[in-house]
Coordinates of C-alpha atoms in Angstrom, one line a residue:
X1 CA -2.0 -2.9 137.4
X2 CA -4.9 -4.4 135.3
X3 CA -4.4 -6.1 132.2
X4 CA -7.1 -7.1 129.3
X5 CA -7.0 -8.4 126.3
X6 CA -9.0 -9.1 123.2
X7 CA -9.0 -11.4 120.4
X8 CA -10.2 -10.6 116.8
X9 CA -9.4 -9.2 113.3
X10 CA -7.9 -6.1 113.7
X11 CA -7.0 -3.2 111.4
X12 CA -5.4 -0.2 111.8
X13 CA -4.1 2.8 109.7
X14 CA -2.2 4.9 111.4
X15 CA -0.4 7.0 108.5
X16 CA -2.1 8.6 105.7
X17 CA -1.8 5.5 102.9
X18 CA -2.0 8.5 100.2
X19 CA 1.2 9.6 101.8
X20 CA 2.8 6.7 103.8
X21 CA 1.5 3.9 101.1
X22 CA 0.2 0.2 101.5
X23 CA 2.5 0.3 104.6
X24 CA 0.4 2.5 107.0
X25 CA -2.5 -0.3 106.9
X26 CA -1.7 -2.6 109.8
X27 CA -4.2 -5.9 109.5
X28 CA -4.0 -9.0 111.8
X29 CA -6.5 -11.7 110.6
X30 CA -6.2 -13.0 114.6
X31 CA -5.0 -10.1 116.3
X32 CA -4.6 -9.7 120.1
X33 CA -5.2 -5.7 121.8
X34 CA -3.5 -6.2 125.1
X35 CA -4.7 -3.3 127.3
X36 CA -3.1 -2.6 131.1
X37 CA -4.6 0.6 132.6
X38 CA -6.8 1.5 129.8
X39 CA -3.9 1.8 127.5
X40 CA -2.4 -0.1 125.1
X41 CA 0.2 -2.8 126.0
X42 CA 0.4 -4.2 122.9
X43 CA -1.1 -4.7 119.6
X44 CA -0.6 -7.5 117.2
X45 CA -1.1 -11.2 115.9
X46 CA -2.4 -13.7 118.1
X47 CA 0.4 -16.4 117.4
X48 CA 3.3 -13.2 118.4
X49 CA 1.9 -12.2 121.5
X50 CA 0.1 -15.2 123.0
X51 CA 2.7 -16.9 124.6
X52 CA 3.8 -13.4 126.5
X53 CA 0.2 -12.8 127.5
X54 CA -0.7 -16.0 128.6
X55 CA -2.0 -15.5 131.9
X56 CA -4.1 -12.1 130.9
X57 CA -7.4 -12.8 130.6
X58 CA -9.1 -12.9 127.0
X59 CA -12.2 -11.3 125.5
X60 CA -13.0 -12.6 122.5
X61 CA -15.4 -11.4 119.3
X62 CA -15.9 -13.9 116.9
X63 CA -16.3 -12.5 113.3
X64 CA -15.8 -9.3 114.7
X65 CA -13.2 -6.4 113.5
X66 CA -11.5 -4.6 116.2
X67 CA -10.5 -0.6 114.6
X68 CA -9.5 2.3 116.5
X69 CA -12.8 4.8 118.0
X70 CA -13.9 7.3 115.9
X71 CA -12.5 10.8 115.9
X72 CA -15.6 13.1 115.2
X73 CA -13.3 16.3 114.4
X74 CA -16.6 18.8 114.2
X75 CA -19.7 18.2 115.7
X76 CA -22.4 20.5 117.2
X77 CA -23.8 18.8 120.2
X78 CA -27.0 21.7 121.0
X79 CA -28.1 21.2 117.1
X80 CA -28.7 17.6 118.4
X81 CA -32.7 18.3 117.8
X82 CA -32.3 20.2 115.1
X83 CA -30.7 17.5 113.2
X84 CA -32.8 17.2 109.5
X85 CA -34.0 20.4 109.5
X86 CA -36.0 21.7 106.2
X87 CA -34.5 24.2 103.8
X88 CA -32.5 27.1 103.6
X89 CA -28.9 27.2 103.2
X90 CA -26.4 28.2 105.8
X91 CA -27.2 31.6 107.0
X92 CA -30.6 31.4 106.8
X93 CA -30.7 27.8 108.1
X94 CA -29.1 29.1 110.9
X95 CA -31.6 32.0 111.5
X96 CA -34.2 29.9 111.1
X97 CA -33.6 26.5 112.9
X98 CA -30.5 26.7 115.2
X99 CA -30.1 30.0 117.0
X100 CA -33.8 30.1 118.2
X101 CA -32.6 26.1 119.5
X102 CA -29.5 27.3 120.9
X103 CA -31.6 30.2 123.0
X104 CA -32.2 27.0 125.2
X105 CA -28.8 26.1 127.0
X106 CA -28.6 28.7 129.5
X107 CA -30.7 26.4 130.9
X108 CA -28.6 23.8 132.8
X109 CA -30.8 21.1 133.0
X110 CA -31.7 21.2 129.2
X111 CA -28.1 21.6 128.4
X112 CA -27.2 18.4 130.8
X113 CA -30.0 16.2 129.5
X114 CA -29.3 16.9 125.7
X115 CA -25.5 16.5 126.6
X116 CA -25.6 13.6 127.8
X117 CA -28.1 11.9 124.9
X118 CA -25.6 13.0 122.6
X119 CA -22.6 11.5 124.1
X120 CA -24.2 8.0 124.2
X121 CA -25.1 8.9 120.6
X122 CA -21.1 9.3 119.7
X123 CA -20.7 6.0 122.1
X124 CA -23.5 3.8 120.3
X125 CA -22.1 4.7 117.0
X126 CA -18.1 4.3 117.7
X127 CA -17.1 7.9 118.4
X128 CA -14.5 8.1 121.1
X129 CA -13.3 11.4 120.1
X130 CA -14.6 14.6 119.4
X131 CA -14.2 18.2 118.9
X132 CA -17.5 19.8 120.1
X133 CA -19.3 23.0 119.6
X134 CA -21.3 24.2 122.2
X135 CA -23.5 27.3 122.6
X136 CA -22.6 31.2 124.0
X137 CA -23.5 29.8 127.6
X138 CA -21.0 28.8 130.0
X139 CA -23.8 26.5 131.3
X140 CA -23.8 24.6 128.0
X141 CA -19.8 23.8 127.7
X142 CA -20.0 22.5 132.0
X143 CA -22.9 20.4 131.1
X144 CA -20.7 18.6 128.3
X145 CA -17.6 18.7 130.1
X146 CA -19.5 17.0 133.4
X147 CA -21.3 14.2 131.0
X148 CA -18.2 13.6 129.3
X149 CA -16.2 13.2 132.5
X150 CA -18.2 10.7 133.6
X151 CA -18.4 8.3 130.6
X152 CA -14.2 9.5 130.5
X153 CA -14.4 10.1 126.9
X154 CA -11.8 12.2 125.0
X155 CA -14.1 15.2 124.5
X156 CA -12.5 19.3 123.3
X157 CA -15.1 21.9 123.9
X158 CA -15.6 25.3 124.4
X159 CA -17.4 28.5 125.0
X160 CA -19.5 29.8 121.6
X161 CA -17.8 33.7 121.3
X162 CA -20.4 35.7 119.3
X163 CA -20.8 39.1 120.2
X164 CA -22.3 40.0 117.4
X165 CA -24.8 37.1 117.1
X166 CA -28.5 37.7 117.8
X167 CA -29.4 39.2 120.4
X168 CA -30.5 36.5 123.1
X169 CA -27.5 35.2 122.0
X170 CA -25.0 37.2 122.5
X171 CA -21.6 38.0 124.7
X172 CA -19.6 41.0 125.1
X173 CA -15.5 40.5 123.7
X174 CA -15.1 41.2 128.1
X175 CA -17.3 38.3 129.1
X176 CA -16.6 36.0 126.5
X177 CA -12.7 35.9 127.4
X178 CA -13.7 36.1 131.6
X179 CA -16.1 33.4 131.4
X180 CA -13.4 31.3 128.4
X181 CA -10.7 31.7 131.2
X182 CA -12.8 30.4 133.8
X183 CA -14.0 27.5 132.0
X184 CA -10.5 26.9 131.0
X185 CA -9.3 27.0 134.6
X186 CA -12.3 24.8 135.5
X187 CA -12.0 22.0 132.7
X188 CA -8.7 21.8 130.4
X189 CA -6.5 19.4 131.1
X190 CA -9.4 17.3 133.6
X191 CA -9.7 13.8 132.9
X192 CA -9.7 13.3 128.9
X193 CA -11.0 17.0 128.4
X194 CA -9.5 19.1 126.1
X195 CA -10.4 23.2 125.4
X196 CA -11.2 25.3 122.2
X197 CA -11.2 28.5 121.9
X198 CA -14.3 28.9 120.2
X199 CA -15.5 32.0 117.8
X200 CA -18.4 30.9 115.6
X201 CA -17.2 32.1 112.6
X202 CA -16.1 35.8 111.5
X203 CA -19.5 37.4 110.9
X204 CA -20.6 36.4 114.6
X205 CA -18.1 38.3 116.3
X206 CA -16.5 41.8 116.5
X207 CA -12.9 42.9 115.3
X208 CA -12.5 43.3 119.0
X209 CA -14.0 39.6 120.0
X210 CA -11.8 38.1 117.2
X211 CA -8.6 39.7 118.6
X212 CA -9.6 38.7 122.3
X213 CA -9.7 35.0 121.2
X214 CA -6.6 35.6 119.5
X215 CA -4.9 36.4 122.5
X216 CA -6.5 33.6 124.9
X217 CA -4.7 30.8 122.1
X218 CA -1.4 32.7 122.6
X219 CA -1.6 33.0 126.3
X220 CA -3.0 29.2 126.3
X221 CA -0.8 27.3 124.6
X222 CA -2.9 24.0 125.8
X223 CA -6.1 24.8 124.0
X224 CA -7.3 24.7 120.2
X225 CA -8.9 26.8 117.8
X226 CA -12.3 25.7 116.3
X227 CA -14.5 27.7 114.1
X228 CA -15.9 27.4 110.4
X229 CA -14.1 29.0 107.2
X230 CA -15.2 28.7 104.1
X231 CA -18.2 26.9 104.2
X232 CA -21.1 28.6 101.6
X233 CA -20.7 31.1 99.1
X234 CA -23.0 33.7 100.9
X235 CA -21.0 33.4 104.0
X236 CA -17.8 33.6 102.2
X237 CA -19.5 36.6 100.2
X238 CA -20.5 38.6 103.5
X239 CA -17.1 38.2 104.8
X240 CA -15.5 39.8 101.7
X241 CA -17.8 43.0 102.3
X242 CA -17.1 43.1 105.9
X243 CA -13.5 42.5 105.9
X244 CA -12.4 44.4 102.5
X245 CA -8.9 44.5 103.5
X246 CA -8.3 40.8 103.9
X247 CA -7.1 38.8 100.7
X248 CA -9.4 35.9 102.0
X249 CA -11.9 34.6 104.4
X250 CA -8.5 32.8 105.7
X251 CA -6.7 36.1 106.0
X252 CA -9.4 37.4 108.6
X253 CA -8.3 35.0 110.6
X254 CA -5.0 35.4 110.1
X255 CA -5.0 38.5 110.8
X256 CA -6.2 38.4 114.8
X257 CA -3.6 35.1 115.7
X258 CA -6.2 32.7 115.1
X259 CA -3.9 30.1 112.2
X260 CA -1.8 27.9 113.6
X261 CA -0.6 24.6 114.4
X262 CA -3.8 24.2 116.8
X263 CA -6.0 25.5 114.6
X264 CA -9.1 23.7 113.5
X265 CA -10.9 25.0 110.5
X266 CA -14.7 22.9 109.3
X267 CA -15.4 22.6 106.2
X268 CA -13.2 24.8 103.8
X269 CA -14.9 23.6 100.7
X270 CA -14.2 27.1 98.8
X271 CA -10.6 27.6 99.6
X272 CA -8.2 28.5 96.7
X273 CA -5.1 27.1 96.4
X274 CA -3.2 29.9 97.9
X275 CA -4.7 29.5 101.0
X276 CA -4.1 25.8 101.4
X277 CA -0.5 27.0 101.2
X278 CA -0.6 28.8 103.8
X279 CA -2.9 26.4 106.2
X280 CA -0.4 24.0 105.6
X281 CA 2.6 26.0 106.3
X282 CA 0.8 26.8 109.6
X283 CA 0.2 23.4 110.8
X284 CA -3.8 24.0 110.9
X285 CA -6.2 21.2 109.9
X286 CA -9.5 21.0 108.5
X287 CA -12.4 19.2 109.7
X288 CA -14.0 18.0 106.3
X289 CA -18.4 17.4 106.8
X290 CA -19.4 16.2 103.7
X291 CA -23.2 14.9 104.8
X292 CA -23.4 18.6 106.0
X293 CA -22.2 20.2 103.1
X294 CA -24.3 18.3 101.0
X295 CA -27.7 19.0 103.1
X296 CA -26.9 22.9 103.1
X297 CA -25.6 22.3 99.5
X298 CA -22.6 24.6 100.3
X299 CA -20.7 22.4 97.6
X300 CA -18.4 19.5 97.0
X301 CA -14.8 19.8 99.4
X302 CA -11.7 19.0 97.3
X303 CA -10.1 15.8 99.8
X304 CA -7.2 15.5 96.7
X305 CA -6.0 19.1 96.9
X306 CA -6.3 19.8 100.2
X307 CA -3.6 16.7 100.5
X308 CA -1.7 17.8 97.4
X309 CA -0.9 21.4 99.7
X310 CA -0.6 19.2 102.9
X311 CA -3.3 19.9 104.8
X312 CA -3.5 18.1 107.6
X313 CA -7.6 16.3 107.4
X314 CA -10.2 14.7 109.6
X315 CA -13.9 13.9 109.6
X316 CA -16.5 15.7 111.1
X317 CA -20.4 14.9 111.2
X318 CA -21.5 18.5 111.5
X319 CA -24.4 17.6 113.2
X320 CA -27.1 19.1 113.3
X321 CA -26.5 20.4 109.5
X322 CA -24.8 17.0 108.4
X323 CA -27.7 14.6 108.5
X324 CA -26.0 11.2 111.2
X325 CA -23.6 10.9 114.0
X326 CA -22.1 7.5 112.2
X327 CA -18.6 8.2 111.2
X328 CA -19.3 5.3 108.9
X329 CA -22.5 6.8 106.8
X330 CA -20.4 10.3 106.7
X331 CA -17.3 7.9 105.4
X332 CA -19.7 6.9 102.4
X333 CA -21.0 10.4 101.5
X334 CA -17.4 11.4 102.2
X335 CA -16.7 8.8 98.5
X336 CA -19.4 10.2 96.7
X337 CA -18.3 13.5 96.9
X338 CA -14.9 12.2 96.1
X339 CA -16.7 10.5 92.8
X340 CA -18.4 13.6 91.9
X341 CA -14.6 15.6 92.3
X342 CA -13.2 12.6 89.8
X343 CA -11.7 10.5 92.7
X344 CA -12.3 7.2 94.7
X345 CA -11.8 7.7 98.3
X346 CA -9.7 4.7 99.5
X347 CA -11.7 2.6 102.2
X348 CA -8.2 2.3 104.3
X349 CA -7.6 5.7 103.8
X350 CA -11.6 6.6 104.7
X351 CA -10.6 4.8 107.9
X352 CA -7.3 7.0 108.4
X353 CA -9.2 10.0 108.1
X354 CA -11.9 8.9 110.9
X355 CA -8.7 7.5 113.3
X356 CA -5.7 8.8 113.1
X357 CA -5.9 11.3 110.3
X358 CA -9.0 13.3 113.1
X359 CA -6.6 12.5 116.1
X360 CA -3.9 14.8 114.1
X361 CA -6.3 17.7 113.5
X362 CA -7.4 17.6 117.2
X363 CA -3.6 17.2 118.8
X364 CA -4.3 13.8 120.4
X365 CA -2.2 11.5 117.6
X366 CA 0.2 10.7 120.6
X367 CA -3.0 9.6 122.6
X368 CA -5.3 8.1 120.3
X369 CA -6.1 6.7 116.6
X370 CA -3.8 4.1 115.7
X371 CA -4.1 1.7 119.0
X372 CA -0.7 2.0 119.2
X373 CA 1.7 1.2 122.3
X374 CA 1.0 3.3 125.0
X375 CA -1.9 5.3 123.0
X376 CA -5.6 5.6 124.6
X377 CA -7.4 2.2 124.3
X378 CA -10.2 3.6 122.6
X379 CA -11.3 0.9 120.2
X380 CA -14.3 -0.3 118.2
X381 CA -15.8 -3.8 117.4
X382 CA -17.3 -3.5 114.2
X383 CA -19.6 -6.0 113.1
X384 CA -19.9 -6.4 108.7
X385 CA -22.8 -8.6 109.1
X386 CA -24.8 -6.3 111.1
X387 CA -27.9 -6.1 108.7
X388 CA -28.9 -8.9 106.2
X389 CA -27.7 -7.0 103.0
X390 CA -24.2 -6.6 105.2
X391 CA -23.8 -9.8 105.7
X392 CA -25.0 -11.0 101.8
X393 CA -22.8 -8.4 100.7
X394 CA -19.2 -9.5 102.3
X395 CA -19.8 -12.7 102.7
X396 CA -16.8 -14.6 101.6
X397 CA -15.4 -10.6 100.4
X398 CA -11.7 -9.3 100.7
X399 CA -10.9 -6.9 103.5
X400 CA -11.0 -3.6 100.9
X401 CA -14.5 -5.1 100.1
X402 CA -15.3 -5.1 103.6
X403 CA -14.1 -2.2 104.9
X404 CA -15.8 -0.3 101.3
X405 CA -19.4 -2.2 101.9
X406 CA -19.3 -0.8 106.0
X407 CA -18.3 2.8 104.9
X408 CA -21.0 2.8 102.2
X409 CA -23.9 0.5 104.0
X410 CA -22.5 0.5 107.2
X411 CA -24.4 2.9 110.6
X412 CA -24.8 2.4 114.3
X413 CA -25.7 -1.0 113.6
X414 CA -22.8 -2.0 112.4
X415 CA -21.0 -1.0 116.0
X416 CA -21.5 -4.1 118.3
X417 CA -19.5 -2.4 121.0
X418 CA -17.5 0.3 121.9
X419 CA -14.8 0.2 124.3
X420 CA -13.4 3.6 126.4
X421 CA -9.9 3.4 128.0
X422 CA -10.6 -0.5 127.9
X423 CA -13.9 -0.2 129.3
X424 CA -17.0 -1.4 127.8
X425 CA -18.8 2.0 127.0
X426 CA -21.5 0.6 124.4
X427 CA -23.1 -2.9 123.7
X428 CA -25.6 -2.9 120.4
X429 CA -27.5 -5.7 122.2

């Protein structure tokens, strides 16, 4: 039995405030994370819980503000370099820069090296968590999985299904479900590792693929379901003409078994209200990208009404489309979108989303998000007076100030360490 602890400001939001209120924001001016085992012991002021701790051995981080890792709920780790791209919008963006880059991860070297610079990326900016797309290769989902073992990060991944993609990268609907069970067999449920049954979206894969993956989520009731709905009008156009029958690009998906309480849907910016309906009453989430959305221009995502029909909401980066792997720049796009919709994203609730609220999406809230008493100690030191303007601008500020001026100014800089199951993963010097 190993216990740590570690003294600073700490704040956490584990409820939605837009539905819990002023109540889910949990703040400790001098807060104490006690950690045994890489989980959490307990989590609270320093004057509670010093007494009971006093012979476990303190870390300290003056100035510093202790929140919960990042949950990256959708992020494409072999668009790495890819990442700002010129031109085009989505389906010819994707022609043009990503499948020709994605061609590449049969190779497992390449896929291993580009892995593993991506997961330092996520560590060096505060991601702990993340739901990951990968390519068609089964090569490119063990290279992540392997990386991601070793730095014992809480990483879901799986095997790209596209048999209709192009044609270097392309499956059959018989090898994408051997090599998806094999992978399964080999990785869920290993360490932190987590599996997603993965089709690209509906135009990349047959009525036959769709229904395969369908069945591998009902006869694996331990994995999720990650693909994209609803991100740009062509796309949502080409579904329409391929799938005539369906009353939207949701009902495709509905259709083959694929909306459900695991279900993980990015982006969604052009879904009517009908639809939210029946996303909530299915338990799926959505994975909102709103640096992606905005780079692709695919449009502005509606945060308000997708909470109005209780949607269930995290925060994705989207890279390579959305344009940083800092949960906190994406936070700050993610308010002017909000601003442009006619609303003012909250800074606690900005942090909810990127926590707890991504935790949710991904089925890990019982492990990670809120640094709650037995959860994952996954944490993050951020630092508000990481750049000169940071520093000018909350000097002396309140907490909502704070918070606001690292969401909106706030990057990679800003993260002066990252901790993993207790663990120092990261230090910014």
């Amino acid at each position: 039995m190993t216990r740590r602890a570690f003294r600073a400001e700490i704040l956490r939001v584990p409820e939605d405030p837009a539905r819990a209120g002023p109540a889910a924001v949990r703040h400790e001016t001098d807060g104490l994370l006690v950690v045994e085992d890489g989980r959490v012991l307990a989590c609270g002021s320093h004057d509670a819980l010093a007494r009971q701790f006093a012979e476990v051995p303190v870390e300290a981080f003056p100035g510093g503000l202790i929140v919960p890792g990042f949950v990256d709920a959708h992020v494409h780790y072999p668009q790495t370099d890819r990442i700002a791209s010129h031109g085009e919008q989505l389906l010819h963006w994707l022609a043009r820069h990503i499948f020709p880059a994605e061609t590449a991860f049969g190779d497992r070297a390449h896929a291993g090296e580009t892995a593993a610079f991506f997961l330092d990326e996520l560590l060096r900016n505060g991601t702990t968590s993340a739901l990951v797309f990968a390519t068609v290769h089964a090569e490119s989902v063990d290279a992540l999985f392997e990386a991601a073992l070793a730095r014992n990060m809480r990483i879901t991944s799986g095997k790209v299904l596209m048999d209709l993609g192009p044609e270097d990268l392309r499956d059959t609907p018989e090898t994408g479900r051997a090599e998806s069970e094999a992978l399964i067999a080999r990785w869920a449920g290993k360490g932190r590792l987590g599996y997603a049954v993965t089709p690209r979206f509906a135009l990349t894969s047959s009525d036959d693929q769709l229904a395969e993956a369908g069945r591998l989520l009902a006869e694996h009731p331990e994995v999720l379901l990650h693909t994209h709905l609803s991100e740009n009008w062509g796309e949502i156009g080409d579904v329409a003409r391929r799938f005539p029958e369906a009353a939207d690009y949701l009902g495709v998906y509905e259709r083959f078994g694929l909306v459900g309480p695991r279900s993980v849907f990015a982006h969604c910016v052009h879904l009517e209200a009908e639809a939210l309906e029946r996303m909530a009453a299915a338990g799926a989430g959505i994975a909102f990208c709103p640096t992606s959305n905005l780079f692709l221009g695919s449009g502005l995502f509606d945060l308000d009404r997708a909470t109005r029909h209780g949607v269930k909401v995290g925060i994705g980066t989207d890279v390579g489309a959305g344009t940083s792997f800092s949960i906190l720049a994406t936070l700050g796009e993610a308010y002017k979108i909000g601003q442009l919709r006619g609303s003012a994203l909250d800074p606690f609730r900005a942090l909810h989303l990127a926590t707890a609220g991504g935790a949710k999406v991904m089925g890990i809230g019982d492990k990670v998000g809120g640094l709650l008493p037995g959860q994952e100690a996954d944490f993050v030191v951020l630092d508000a007076a990481a750049t000169p303007l940071l520093a000018r601008r909350t000097k002396g500020a309140s907490l909502f100030d704070r918070l606001f001026a690292l969401q909106v100014l706030g990057d990679d800089r800003a993260v002066r360490f990252t901790y993993v199951a207790g663990e120092r993963a990261h230090a910014r010097d």
